[in-house]
Short mmCIF file of C-alpha atoms in Angstrom, two decimals:
data_model
loop_
_atom_site.label_atom_id
_atom_site.label_comp_id
_atom_site.label_asym_id
_atom_site.label_seq_id
_atom_site.Cartn_x
_atom_site.Cartn_y
_atom_site.Cartn_z
CA MET A 1 0.11 0.01 0.02
CA ARG A 2 1.60 3.47 -0.94
CA LYS A 3 2.11 5.94 1.89
CA CYS A 4 0.69 9.12 1.26
CA LYS A 5 2.88 12.17 1.17
CA SER A 6 0.63 14.89 2.36
CA TYR A 7 -3.04 15.24 3.78
CA ALA A 8 -4.09 16.24 0.24
CA ASP A 9 -2.42 13.20 -1.04
CA VAL A 10 -4.98 11.21 0.86
CA TYR A 11 -7.78 12.99 -0.88
CA ASP A 12 -6.08 12.02 -4.36
CA ARG A 13 -5.29 8.47 -3.66
CA PHE A 14 -8.82 7.85 -3.49
CA ARG A 15 -9.55 10.31 -6.36
CA LEU A 16 -11.72 12.79 -4.16
CA LEU A 17 -9.68 15.87 -5.55
CA SER A 18 -11.25 17.25 -8.97
CA GLU A 19 -12.92 20.12 -10.12
CA ARG A 20 -16.12 19.59 -8.24
CA MET A 21 -13.97 19.39 -4.57
CA ILE A 22 -14.49 22.17 -2.39
CA LEU A 23 -11.80 21.98 0.51
CA ALA A 24 -12.37 24.56 3.36
CA HIS A 25 -9.46 26.62 5.15
CA ALA A 26 -6.60 25.34 3.49
CA ILE A 27 -3.97 27.29 5.77
CA HIS A 28 -1.39 24.59 6.46
CA LEU A 29 -0.60 23.64 2.40
CA ARG A 30 2.71 22.66 1.46
CA GLU A 31 3.89 23.42 -2.03
CA ASP A 32 3.39 20.02 -3.20
CA GLU A 33 -0.31 20.23 -2.15
CA ILE A 34 -0.77 23.54 -3.63
CA GLN A 35 0.36 22.22 -6.83
CA LEU A 36 -1.60 19.48 -6.86
CA LEU A 37 -4.88 21.42 -5.81
CA ILE A 38 -4.29 23.72 -8.79
CA GLU A 39 -3.58 20.47 -11.11
CA ARG A 40 -6.87 18.94 -9.90
CA LYS A 41 -8.48 22.35 -10.35
CA CYS A 42 -9.76 22.17 -6.88
CA GLY A 43 -11.85 25.00 -4.92
CA ILE A 44 -11.01 26.66 -1.69
CA SER A 45 -13.54 27.98 0.85
CA HIS A 46 -11.65 30.67 2.71
CA CYS A 47 -12.99 30.88 6.12
CA PRO A 48 -11.27 33.81 8.12
CA THR A 49 -13.78 34.25 10.89
CA SER A 50 -13.37 30.59 11.83
CA ASN A 51 -9.83 30.58 11.15
CA ILE A 52 -8.94 33.67 13.61
CA ASN A 53 -11.47 32.57 16.13
CA LEU A 54 -10.34 28.91 16.81
CA GLN A 55 -6.68 30.35 16.20
CA SER A 56 -6.07 27.67 13.42
CA GLY A 57 -3.77 30.04 11.25
CA VAL A 58 -3.68 32.37 8.43
CA PHE A 59 -4.76 31.98 4.83
CA ARG A 60 -2.70 33.49 2.22
CA LEU A 61 -5.40 34.81 0.33
CA MET A 62 -4.11 36.94 -2.32
CA GLU A 63 -0.65 34.55 -2.90
CA MET A 64 -3.02 31.66 -3.88
CA THR A 65 -5.28 33.61 -5.78
CA GLN A 66 -2.46 34.53 -8.05
CA ARG A 67 -1.37 31.00 -8.24
CA GLY A 68 -4.41 30.02 -9.70
CA LEU A 69 -6.57 28.59 -7.11
CA LYS A 70 -10.38 28.99 -7.11
CA ILE A 71 -11.42 30.61 -4.05
CA GLY A 72 -14.75 31.58 -2.38
CA LEU A 73 -15.93 32.81 1.10
CA GLY A 74 -17.29 30.85 3.75
CA SER A 75 -18.61 31.17 7.22
CA ASP A 76 -18.01 27.70 8.91
CA VAL A 77 -20.45 28.92 11.61
CA SER A 78 -19.32 26.12 13.99
CA GLY A 79 -16.04 27.80 14.46
CA GLY A 80 -17.18 31.57 13.08
CA TYR A 81 -19.26 33.67 14.75
CA ALA A 82 -21.61 34.74 11.73
CA VAL A 83 -23.84 33.41 9.26
CA GLY A 84 -23.69 36.28 6.70
CA LEU A 85 -20.62 36.92 4.08
CA LEU A 86 -20.48 40.64 5.07
CA PRO A 87 -18.72 39.76 8.56
CA VAL A 88 -16.68 37.24 6.52
CA LEU A 89 -15.60 39.56 3.83
CA ARG A 90 -14.50 42.21 6.37
CA GLU A 91 -12.44 39.62 8.45
CA ALA A 92 -10.93 38.33 5.19
CA SER A 93 -9.63 41.95 4.79
CA THR A 94 -8.38 42.31 7.89
CA VAL A 95 -6.47 39.09 7.73
CA SER A 96 -4.88 39.86 4.53
CA ARG A 97 -3.96 43.50 5.51
CA THR A 98 -2.19 41.83 8.98
CA LEU A 99 -0.47 39.22 6.63
CA ALA A 100 0.84 42.01 4.49
CA LEU A 101 2.22 43.82 7.53
CA GLN A 102 4.01 40.80 8.82
CA ASP A 103 5.61 39.79 5.28
CA ALA A 104 6.11 42.13 2.58
CA LYS A 105 5.71 39.45 -0.19
CA GLN A 106 2.07 39.12 0.94
CA LYS A 107 -0.69 41.78 -0.39
CA PRO A 108 -3.77 43.28 1.18
CA ALA A 109 -6.94 42.17 -0.72
CA PRO A 110 -8.56 45.18 -2.52
CA LEU A 111 -12.24 45.65 -2.06
CA GLU A 112 -12.94 44.44 -5.65
CA ALA A 113 -11.21 41.13 -4.93
CA LEU A 114 -13.37 40.56 -1.86
CA TYR A 115 -16.22 41.13 -3.33
CA TYR A 116 -15.38 39.10 -6.23
CA PHE A 117 -14.61 36.09 -3.68
CA ALA A 118 -17.88 36.75 -1.93
CA THR A 119 -19.83 36.57 -5.34
CA LEU A 120 -18.48 35.26 -8.60
CA GLY A 121 -15.48 33.27 -7.11
CA GLY A 122 -18.08 31.36 -4.80
CA ALA A 123 -20.25 30.45 -7.78
CA GLN A 124 -16.61 29.15 -9.36
CA VAL A 125 -15.68 27.11 -6.48
CA CYS A 126 -19.62 25.36 -6.57
CA GLY A 127 -19.21 24.99 -10.12
CA LEU A 128 -22.32 27.33 -11.03
CA ASP A 129 -20.22 30.31 -12.33
CA GLN A 130 -21.95 29.67 -15.81
CA ARG A 131 -25.57 30.47 -13.94
CA ILE A 132 -24.80 32.73 -10.93
CA GLY A 133 -22.21 34.89 -9.50
CA LYS A 134 -22.55 38.27 -11.63
CA LEU A 135 -25.08 40.51 -13.19
CA ALA A 136 -25.01 39.44 -16.83
CA PRO A 137 -27.19 38.45 -19.53
CA GLY A 138 -28.38 34.65 -19.32
CA TYR A 139 -27.62 34.79 -15.54
CA ASP A 140 -29.93 34.20 -12.77
CA PHE A 141 -30.86 37.73 -11.46
CA ASP A 142 -29.81 37.42 -7.75
CA ALA A 143 -29.58 40.89 -6.26
CA LEU A 144 -29.93 43.11 -3.12
CA VAL A 145 -31.38 46.41 -2.83
CA VAL A 146 -29.13 48.41 -0.54
CA ASN A 147 -29.85 51.81 1.04
CA THR A 148 -27.00 53.68 2.09
CA PHE A 149 -28.45 56.82 2.95
CA PRO A 150 -31.48 58.05 5.31
CA PHE A 151 -34.75 56.70 3.95
CA GLY A 152 -37.42 59.35 3.06
CA ASP A 153 -37.51 62.22 5.22
CA ALA A 154 -35.48 60.98 8.12
CA VAL A 155 -32.87 62.80 9.72
CA VAL A 156 -31.15 59.48 11.00
CA PRO A 157 -30.62 56.57 8.81
CA GLU A 158 -32.02 53.22 10.20
CA ASN A 159 -28.30 51.85 10.76
CA PRO A 160 -26.65 55.00 12.62
CA GLY A 161 -23.35 52.98 11.88
CA LEU A 162 -23.37 53.87 8.22
CA PHE A 163 -23.92 57.28 6.95
CA ALA A 164 -23.66 58.33 3.37
CA PHE A 165 -24.88 61.11 0.95
CA ASP A 166 -26.86 60.15 -2.00
CA THR A 167 -24.46 62.74 -4.09
CA GLU A 168 -21.42 60.56 -3.03
CA PRO A 169 -19.82 58.27 -6.05
CA LEU A 170 -21.32 55.15 -6.03
CA ALA A 171 -17.90 53.41 -5.03
CA SER A 172 -17.65 55.38 -1.76
CA GLN A 173 -21.24 54.30 -0.77
CA PHE A 174 -20.66 50.68 -1.90
CA GLU A 175 -17.28 50.61 0.32
CA LYS A 176 -19.15 52.29 3.33
CA TRP A 177 -21.98 49.61 3.15
CA ILE A 178 -19.42 46.66 2.81
CA PHE A 179 -17.64 47.92 5.88
CA CYS A 180 -20.33 49.49 8.27
CA GLY A 181 -23.81 48.18 6.58
CA ASP A 182 -25.56 45.35 8.10
CA ASP A 183 -29.23 43.85 7.31
CA ARG A 184 -30.74 47.10 8.42
CA ASN A 185 -29.58 48.39 4.90
CA ILE A 186 -30.93 45.91 2.83
CA ALA A 187 -34.34 47.20 1.30
CA ALA A 188 -35.03 44.08 -0.71
CA VAL A 189 -33.68 40.45 -1.66
CA LEU A 190 -34.32 39.12 -5.18
CA VAL A 191 -33.85 35.22 -6.09
CA ARG A 192 -34.03 34.74 -9.92
CA GLY A 193 -35.72 37.92 -10.35
CA GLU A 194 -38.61 37.49 -7.88
CA VAL A 195 -38.56 39.53 -4.62
CA VAL A 196 -38.44 37.09 -1.64
CA SER A 197 -37.76 39.69 1.22
CA GLY A 198 -38.38 43.36 1.46
CA ASN A 199 -39.77 45.45 -1.06
CA LEU A 200 -38.40 47.48 -4.12
CA PRO A 201 -38.12 51.10 -4.25
CA ARG A 202 -40.49 53.03 -6.44
CA VAL A 203 -38.21 53.72 -9.09
CA ALA A 204 -37.01 50.30 -9.41
CA GLN A 205 -40.95 49.34 -9.66
CA ALA A 206 -41.49 51.95 -12.34
CA HIS A 207 -38.85 50.32 -14.44
#
């Protein structure tokens, strides 16, 4: 019986490593394991809230991305502290920035990359990137309608932790929602084009 060279090699020996395989965490990969996962086109579920909460280790997010691994974000609520992806996205940002402070070879994850991991990156890991994960013709229309400034005539927004003006650039409002927003800012949730929670603004309804 062949002796396995690594933890990843155990999976490979039983033909479990493939483009349909999703491995969680992957924070202690050896070089030969990284090469094996890239060759087998496996996906990685990066779970930073769990990794930090359990003191398991730190995932080299941008390095692994640049090397060609498919990566999405995961909450791993058995070890983390939140179900939604916003806290996970924020923790992934903090972890990548901390890692970059400690190692000049590591790069912090930009906001665009973090949002990609939370959307299309996750779809790629699940093998669903031809159907979901982005707003484009032929894709399921899954979306959130987000309010980032006070509703109606209110002086104070529903979420006092997030205050933006409607005259601010969209990129600024988006960044504020990512790092300061929560469920209170979500006006509606759409799945396959159908409103499953909340209500569409009148402007959206008119169109």
